[in-house]
Each structure stands twice: as C-alpha cells, then as structure tokens.
Coordinates of C-alpha atoms in Angstrom, one line a residue:
X28 CA 5.3 -30.4 -8.9
X29 CA 2.7 -28.4 -8.4
X30 CA 1.2 -28.3 -12.2
X31 CA -0.1 -31.5 -11.3
X32 CA -2.0 -29.9 -8.9
X33 CA -5.2 -29.0 -9.3
X34 CA -5.3 -24.7 -8.0
X35 CA -8.5 -22.9 -6.2
X36 CA -8.8 -20.3 -8.2
X37 CA -9.8 -17.0 -6.9
X38 CA -11.6 -13.9 -9.2
X39 CA -13.7 -11.8 -6.5
X40 CA -15.4 -9.7 -8.1
X41 CA -13.0 -9.8 -11.4
X42 CA -14.8 -12.2 -13.1
X43 CA -13.8 -11.5 -16.2
X44 CA -10.3 -9.3 -15.7
X45 CA -7.9 -11.1 -17.6
X46 CA -4.1 -11.9 -16.0
X47 CA -0.8 -12.7 -17.0
X48 CA -2.0 -16.9 -15.3
X49 CA -4.5 -17.4 -17.7
X50 CA -1.7 -17.9 -20.3
X51 CA -0.4 -21.2 -19.8
X52 CA 3.6 -20.8 -21.0
X53 CA 3.8 -18.0 -18.3
X54 CA 2.2 -20.5 -15.8
X55 CA 5.0 -22.9 -15.9
X56 CA 6.8 -20.6 -16.2
X57 CA 5.4 -19.4 -12.7
X58 CA 4.9 -22.9 -11.1
X59 CA 8.6 -24.2 -12.2
X60 CA 10.7 -20.8 -10.4
X61 CA 8.7 -21.0 -7.5
X62 CA 9.5 -25.2 -7.5
X63 CA 13.1 -23.4 -7.9
X64 CA 12.7 -21.3 -4.9
X65 CA 11.8 -23.5 -2.2
X66 CA 14.3 -25.9 -3.3
X67 CA 17.0 -23.3 -2.6
X68 CA 15.6 -22.4 0.7
X69 CA 15.9 -26.6 1.5
X70 CA 11.3 -26.6 1.4
X71 CA 9.0 -28.5 -0.6
X72 CA 5.6 -28.1 -1.3
X73 CA 2.7 -29.7 -0.3
X74 CA 1.0 -29.6 -3.5
X75 CA -2.2 -27.4 -1.8
X76 CA -2.3 -24.3 -3.0
X77 CA -4.5 -21.1 -3.2
X78 CA -4.4 -19.0 -6.4
X79 CA -6.3 -15.0 -6.4
X80 CA -6.3 -13.2 -9.7
X81 CA -6.6 -9.7 -8.9
X82 CA -6.3 -6.6 -11.7
X83 CA -3.4 -5.4 -10.0
X84 CA -1.5 -8.9 -8.7
X85 CA -1.5 -12.5 -8.8
X86 CA -1.1 -14.2 -5.5
X87 CA -0.6 -17.8 -4.9
X88 CA -0.6 -19.1 -0.8
X89 CA 1.2 -22.4 -1.1
X90 CA 1.1 -24.7 1.7
X91 CA 5.3 -26.6 2.2
X92 CA 6.5 -29.4 5.1
X93 CA 7.2 -28.3 8.2
X94 CA 6.6 -24.4 8.2
X95 CA 3.9 -21.9 7.4
X96 CA 2.3 -21.1 3.6
X97 CA 4.6 -19.2 2.1
X98 CA 3.1 -17.0 -1.0
X99 CA 4.0 -16.1 -4.4
X100 CA 3.0 -12.6 -6.4
X101 CA 3.1 -10.8 -9.7
X102 CA 3.1 -7.7 -10.3
X103 CA 1.5 -5.7 -13.5
X104 CA 4.5 -3.7 -15.2
X105 CA 3.5 -0.7 -13.2
X106 CA 4.7 -2.0 -9.4
X107 CA 7.4 -4.5 -10.3
X108 CA 9.5 -2.7 -8.2
X109 CA 7.6 -3.9 -5.2
X110 CA 9.8 -6.8 -5.4
X111 CA 13.4 -5.4 -5.0
X112 CA 11.8 -2.3 -2.6
X113 CA 10.9 -5.6 -0.3
X114 CA 14.1 -6.8 -0.3
X115 CA 15.7 -3.2 -0.1
X116 CA 13.4 -2.9 2.8
X117 CA 15.1 -6.7 5.0
X118 CA 18.2 -5.4 4.8
X119 CA 17.2 -1.8 5.8
X120 CA 14.4 -1.4 8.3
X121 CA 14.2 -5.8 8.9
X122 CA 12.2 -5.6 12.3
X123 CA 9.6 -3.5 10.0
X124 CA 8.9 -6.0 7.1
X125 CA 9.5 -9.1 5.6
X126 CA 11.6 -10.6 4.1
X127 CA 11.2 -12.4 0.7
X128 CA 12.8 -16.3 0.3
X129 CA 13.5 -14.8 -4.2
X130 CA 12.8 -11.8 -6.0
X131 CA 13.0 -11.5 -10.0
X132 CA 12.7 -8.2 -10.5
X133 CA 13.3 -8.4 -13.7
X134 CA 9.5 -9.7 -14.2
X135 CA 8.4 -8.1 -10.4
X136 CA 8.2 -12.1 -9.1
X137 CA 8.2 -12.8 -5.4
X138 CA 8.2 -15.3 -3.2
X139 CA 7.5 -14.3 0.7
X140 CA 7.1 -15.9 3.7
X141 CA 4.3 -16.2 5.9
X142 CA 3.7 -13.4 8.6
X143 CA 1.1 -14.3 10.8
X144 CA -1.8 -13.0 11.2
X145 CA -3.6 -9.7 9.5
X146 CA -4.2 -7.3 12.1
X147 CA -7.6 -7.4 10.8
X148 CA -7.9 -11.1 11.7
X149 CA -6.6 -10.2 14.9
X150 CA -10.0 -7.3 15.4
X151 CA -12.7 -9.5 13.8
X152 CA -11.4 -12.7 17.1
X153 CA -10.8 -10.1 20.4
X154 CA -11.9 -6.4 21.4
X155 CA -8.2 -4.0 20.4
X156 CA -8.5 -0.4 21.8
X157 CA -7.0 2.0 19.8
X158 CA -4.1 2.2 21.5
X159 CA -3.0 -0.4 18.9
X160 CA -3.7 1.7 16.1
X161 CA -1.5 4.4 17.9
X162 CA 1.3 2.6 18.4
X163 CA 1.1 0.8 14.6
X164 CA 1.9 4.3 14.1
X165 CA 4.1 5.1 15.9
X166 CA 6.3 2.2 14.2
X167 CA 5.5 2.9 10.7
X168 CA 5.9 6.8 11.0
X169 CA 9.8 5.1 13.1
X170 CA 10.5 3.5 9.7
X171 CA 9.3 6.3 7.6
X172 CA 12.1 8.4 9.4
X173 CA 14.9 6.6 9.2
X174 CA 14.4 5.6 5.5
X175 CA 14.8 9.1 4.8
X176 CA 18.4 8.6 3.8
X177 CA 17.0 5.8 1.4
X178 CA 14.6 8.3 -0.1
X179 CA 16.7 8.0 -3.8
X180 CA 17.6 4.9 -3.6
X181 CA 14.2 4.0 -3.2
X182 CA 13.2 5.8 -6.7
X183 CA 15.8 3.8 -8.4
X184 CA 14.3 1.1 -7.7
X185 CA 11.6 1.8 -10.2
X186 CA 8.9 3.4 -7.2
X187 CA 7.7 7.2 -7.9
X188 CA 8.7 9.4 -7.0
X189 CA 6.3 11.8 -6.6
X190 CA 7.1 15.3 -4.2
X191 CA 4.3 17.8 -2.9
X192 CA 5.7 19.9 -5.7
X193 CA 5.1 17.4 -8.6
X194 CA 1.0 16.5 -7.2
X195 CA 0.2 20.1 -9.3
X196 CA 0.8 17.4 -12.4
X197 CA -0.3 14.3 -11.2
X198 CA -3.6 15.7 -11.0
X199 CA -2.7 17.1 -14.5
X200 CA -2.3 13.6 -15.4
X201 CA -5.5 12.0 -13.8
X202 CA -7.9 14.6 -16.6
X203 CA -8.6 11.2 -17.9
X204 CA -10.6 10.0 -15.2
X205 CA -14.8 9.6 -15.1
X206 CA -16.1 11.7 -13.6
X207 CA -19.6 13.8 -13.8
X208 CA -18.9 17.4 -15.1
X209 CA -19.7 19.0 -12.0
X210 CA -17.2 17.6 -10.2
X211 CA -14.6 18.2 -12.9
X212 CA -15.3 22.0 -12.9
X213 CA -15.7 21.8 -9.1
X214 CA -11.4 20.0 -9.4
X215 CA -11.0 22.4 -11.6
X216 CA -11.3 25.4 -9.5
X217 CA -9.4 24.4 -6.9
X218 CA -6.3 23.5 -9.1
X219 CA -5.3 27.4 -8.1
X220 CA -5.2 26.5 -4.3
X221 CA -4.0 23.0 -4.4
X222 CA -0.8 24.1 -5.9
X223 CA -0.7 26.5 -2.7
X224 CA -0.9 24.2 -0.4
X225 CA 1.7 21.9 -2.3
X226 CA 4.0 24.8 -1.4
X227 CA 2.6 25.4 2.7
X228 CA 3.5 21.4 2.5
X229 CA 7.2 21.1 0.8
X230 CA 7.8 24.8 3.4
X231 CA 7.3 22.8 7.0
X232 CA 10.7 21.1 5.7
X233 CA 9.5 17.6 6.3
X234 CA 11.8 15.4 3.7
X235 CA 10.0 12.8 1.6
X236 CA 10.6 9.2 2.3
X237 CA 8.5 5.2 1.4
X238 CA 4.9 5.7 1.5
X239 CA 2.9 2.8 1.7
X240 CA -0.1 4.6 0.0
X241 CA -2.8 1.8 0.3
X242 CA -1.6 1.3 4.4
X243 CA -4.9 -0.7 5.8
X244 CA -5.8 -3.6 8.4
X245 CA -5.6 -6.0 5.8
X246 CA -2.3 -4.7 3.9
X247 CA -0.2 -5.9 7.5
X248 CA 0.5 -8.3 10.0
X249 CA 0.1 -8.7 14.0
X250 CA 1.9 -11.3 15.2
X251 CA 1.9 -10.3 18.8
X252 CA 0.9 -7.7 20.7
X253 CA 3.4 -4.4 20.2
X254 CA 4.4 -6.5 17.2
X255 CA 3.5 -5.2 13.4
X256 CA 4.7 -6.2 10.1
X257 CA 4.3 -4.0 6.8
X258 CA 4.0 -5.8 3.5
X259 CA 1.4 -5.0 0.4
X260 CA 4.0 -2.6 -1.3
X261 CA 2.9 -2.3 -5.0
X262 CA 0.6 0.9 -4.5
X263 CA 4.7 3.6 -2.7
X264 CA 5.6 6.0 -3.5
X265 CA 8.3 8.3 -3.1
X266 CA 6.8 11.8 -1.0
X267 CA 5.0 13.4 1.9
X268 CA 5.0 10.8 4.2
X269 CA 2.0 12.3 5.9
X270 CA 0.6 11.4 2.5
X271 CA 0.1 7.6 4.9
X272 CA -1.8 8.7 7.1
X273 CA -5.2 8.8 6.3
X274 CA -5.9 5.4 5.2
X275 CA -4.6 3.9 8.7
X276 CA -6.8 7.1 10.2
X277 CA -10.0 5.8 8.5
X278 CA -10.4 2.4 9.6
X279 CA -9.5 3.7 12.7
X280 CA -12.1 5.9 13.1
X281 CA -15.0 2.9 11.4
X282 CA -14.5 1.0 14.1
X283 CA -14.0 3.3 16.9
X284 CA -15.6 7.4 16.4
X285 CA -13.8 10.3 14.6
X286 CA -13.2 11.2 18.9
X287 CA -9.6 8.9 17.9
X288 CA -8.7 10.8 15.8
X289 CA -6.2 13.6 17.5
X290 CA -4.5 11.0 19.0
X291 CA -3.7 8.9 16.1
X292 CA -2.6 12.0 14.6
X293 CA -0.2 12.7 17.7
X294 CA 0.9 9.4 18.3
X295 CA 2.3 9.1 13.9
X296 CA 3.8 12.4 14.5
X297 CA 6.0 11.6 17.3
X298 CA 9.1 10.4 15.7
X299 CA 9.2 13.5 13.5
X300 CA 9.2 16.1 16.2
X301 CA 12.3 17.9 16.8
X302 CA 14.3 19.7 13.2
X303 CA 12.8 23.1 14.9
X304 CA 9.7 22.2 13.9
X305 CA 6.5 23.5 16.0
X306 CA 4.0 20.9 16.8
X307 CA 1.4 23.8 14.6
X308 CA 3.5 23.6 11.8
X309 CA 3.3 19.6 12.2
X310 CA -0.9 19.9 12.6
X311 CA -1.2 22.2 9.6
X312 CA 1.3 19.7 7.8
X313 CA -0.6 16.6 8.2
X314 CA -3.9 18.8 7.0
X315 CA -2.8 19.4 4.0
X316 CA -1.4 15.8 3.7
X317 CA -4.5 14.2 4.1
X318 CA -5.8 16.0 1.8
X319 CA -3.4 15.8 -1.2
X320 CA -3.0 12.0 -0.4
X321 CA -6.1 12.1 -2.6
X322 CA -3.8 11.9 -5.8
X323 CA -1.2 9.2 -5.2
X324 CA -4.0 6.8 -4.6
X325 CA -5.8 8.0 -7.4
X326 CA -3.2 7.7 -9.8
X327 CA -2.0 3.6 -8.0
X328 CA -5.4 2.7 -9.6
X329 CA -3.6 2.7 -12.7
X330 CA -0.8 0.4 -11.9
X331 CA -2.9 -3.1 -13.4
X332 CA -2.1 -6.1 -15.3
X333 CA -2.1 -4.4 -19.5
X334 CA -4.6 -7.4 -20.2
X335 CA -7.1 -5.9 -17.3
X336 CA -10.0 -4.8 -19.4
X337 CA -14.1 -4.3 -19.5
X338 CA -15.6 -4.9 -15.5
X339 CA -12.0 -4.1 -13.9
X340 CA -11.0 -1.7 -15.7
X341 CA -13.9 0.2 -15.2
X342 CA -14.5 -0.4 -11.3
X343 CA -10.5 1.0 -10.0
X344 CA -11.1 3.5 -12.4
X345 CA -13.9 4.7 -10.5
X346 CA -12.7 3.6 -8.0
X347 CA -9.5 5.9 -9.2
X348 CA -12.3 8.7 -8.8
X349 CA -13.7 8.6 -5.8
X350 CA -10.3 8.7 -5.1
X351 CA -9.5 11.9 -6.3
X352 CA -12.5 13.2 -5.1
X353 CA -12.0 13.7 -1.8
X354 CA -9.7 16.7 -2.7
X355 CA -12.7 18.8 -2.3
X356 CA -13.2 17.9 1.3
X357 CA -12.2 19.5 4.2
X358 CA -9.7 17.1 6.9
X359 CA -11.4 16.2 9.3
X360 CA -8.4 16.7 11.9

C-alpha cells in the first residue's frame, strides 16, 4: 500500500505551511482514493512517490508499473473547480489538454497522467527560437476561441467569472493588499481611468472565454514538434481572453528580448481576426487587456488552503501586491 512507503516531501520556501496533507485522516483518505483510481484503470503503483506541498496545492508524483508516472493534485476550496474543469476540457478540446484518470469534484482532487516534458525543460536542454512561442500562442488562442460558446458552462463549474465590466469591483475588493501608502494613493488615482479602460475593452466585442491566467513555460507540456498541452488551471477565470497574453509574452521577452513582442501578439491574435474587428482595434484591445490582466492575477493569490498562514500567507500577499502594481505600468506593446 502507498501508506506503507516513506514519501519524499518538498515544501519549497514554505516550510511552515500547513496543508491538508498534515492531517493523518485526510492523508489516509487521499492515498486510498488514489489507489482505487489506479485500480479502476488497471494500474499498479510501484510505491515510488514524492510529495510537493504549497499553500495553493498538494501534489503527488507516483510511479506506476509499465508506464509514465501519474500525478495527484488537491486544490484548496477556492480553486476546487480545477478537476471538473480539466475533465470538461478533455471533452471539449481534447488535443489541447490532459484527460484526467479520476476526479473527485467535491473534494477538489484529481488524478492525471504525465504529459511529457515541460516546455521549461525543453528550453533548458536545447536552443529553441521564438517561433515555438508563436505557435503555442496560436494553439492556445485557438483553444480559447473554441471555448467562447462554453463560457457559461465553465462558470457553472465554479470558475470565477470576471468580465471586463466587473474588473473595477475586483480592484475594490483588493483594498487589503499590503501596499505602501504612496502606492495605494497612486492606484486610487488610477481607478477612474481603469473604469474607462474596462468599458473600452468590452466595446471591442471579443467574447469572454477561459483565461488560464498563469500560462508560463512550467504550465504547459511540449511533447513533440508543434505539440503543446496546457494544464494547471487553478488560477483560471472566465474573462477577456486577451488577459492571457502578458504572462507567456514576458517569459519569451526574458529569453529573446522585447523585439519578439509584436510577433507574439500577432500570432496570438490570428484566431480572433475577422468578425468585423480591425487589426487596430484588436491591437488596442491587447494593450488594454495587458494592463487589466493584473487584477485577475492579483486576486488569484488569495486561493490558498485556509490553514496557509504565517510566512506563506505573507509571501503570497506580497506577490499579489506586485501584480496589482502592474496596473501602473504602461503596456510594452
């Protein structure tokens, strides 16, 4: 049994974080559920497993006889929708996502297959040009475009719905974010303009859809040339799709320089062209969404286990503050 095998536990920088894993009854229930889920698929664990504990998730990597490892993930209540969302995406856009082996929507648990090498690991092993980032953005945008009609269903799964018109309210709810007085004053002076930006973005008429909200090179697999698999939907929202672009674009800029930004933007916009929208309107919408995306990302830092206090809570609050301050920066495009 898995419970009989010692586990290697990684708490990262969050050594004092208390997660459900620290509760014996929860741990026993989770391991039993994993074993039952594997058995239902005819799979047998080898007993080799590792645990990664963070304020926002419990993640287990388990060896399985005759195949690649499998992964168990437990989400906190505020992102417990991830398992149900992943299962739904596997039905709606199967070539873009993982198909879970098992999901417990009530407990926020999911059991997932391995997706191959992360893009981050591929980038570390060999020289990869910016064209790879252009292609992944095309595929991601095509997936978002295909999901526009599913936006109400996605919201019913529990994914937060944050249309552009609601972003000023998100801004107001973040008033407890730890900021210096001058930073808070600068953000306060920005609010009237924020309302105008939201109205202008909504007027472009691009429909809301699924926004991953944290799409970096460690959140997608790159199993082969031209192939990408998107995962880790715990920060997701139903919002303006263009809010997805800043995170991957910034990672690409760190690697290649700012000159790649126009190419990345235009690759991302390809699935959104037409429908009476001009290129100039779409590019303006990208600029607006680039700045406003900071709000959803800042809010996502509150999706922690209720027991995640102390230095873990302070660290995530500080990260949320850094996101919020991005509202003050002019978009680079």
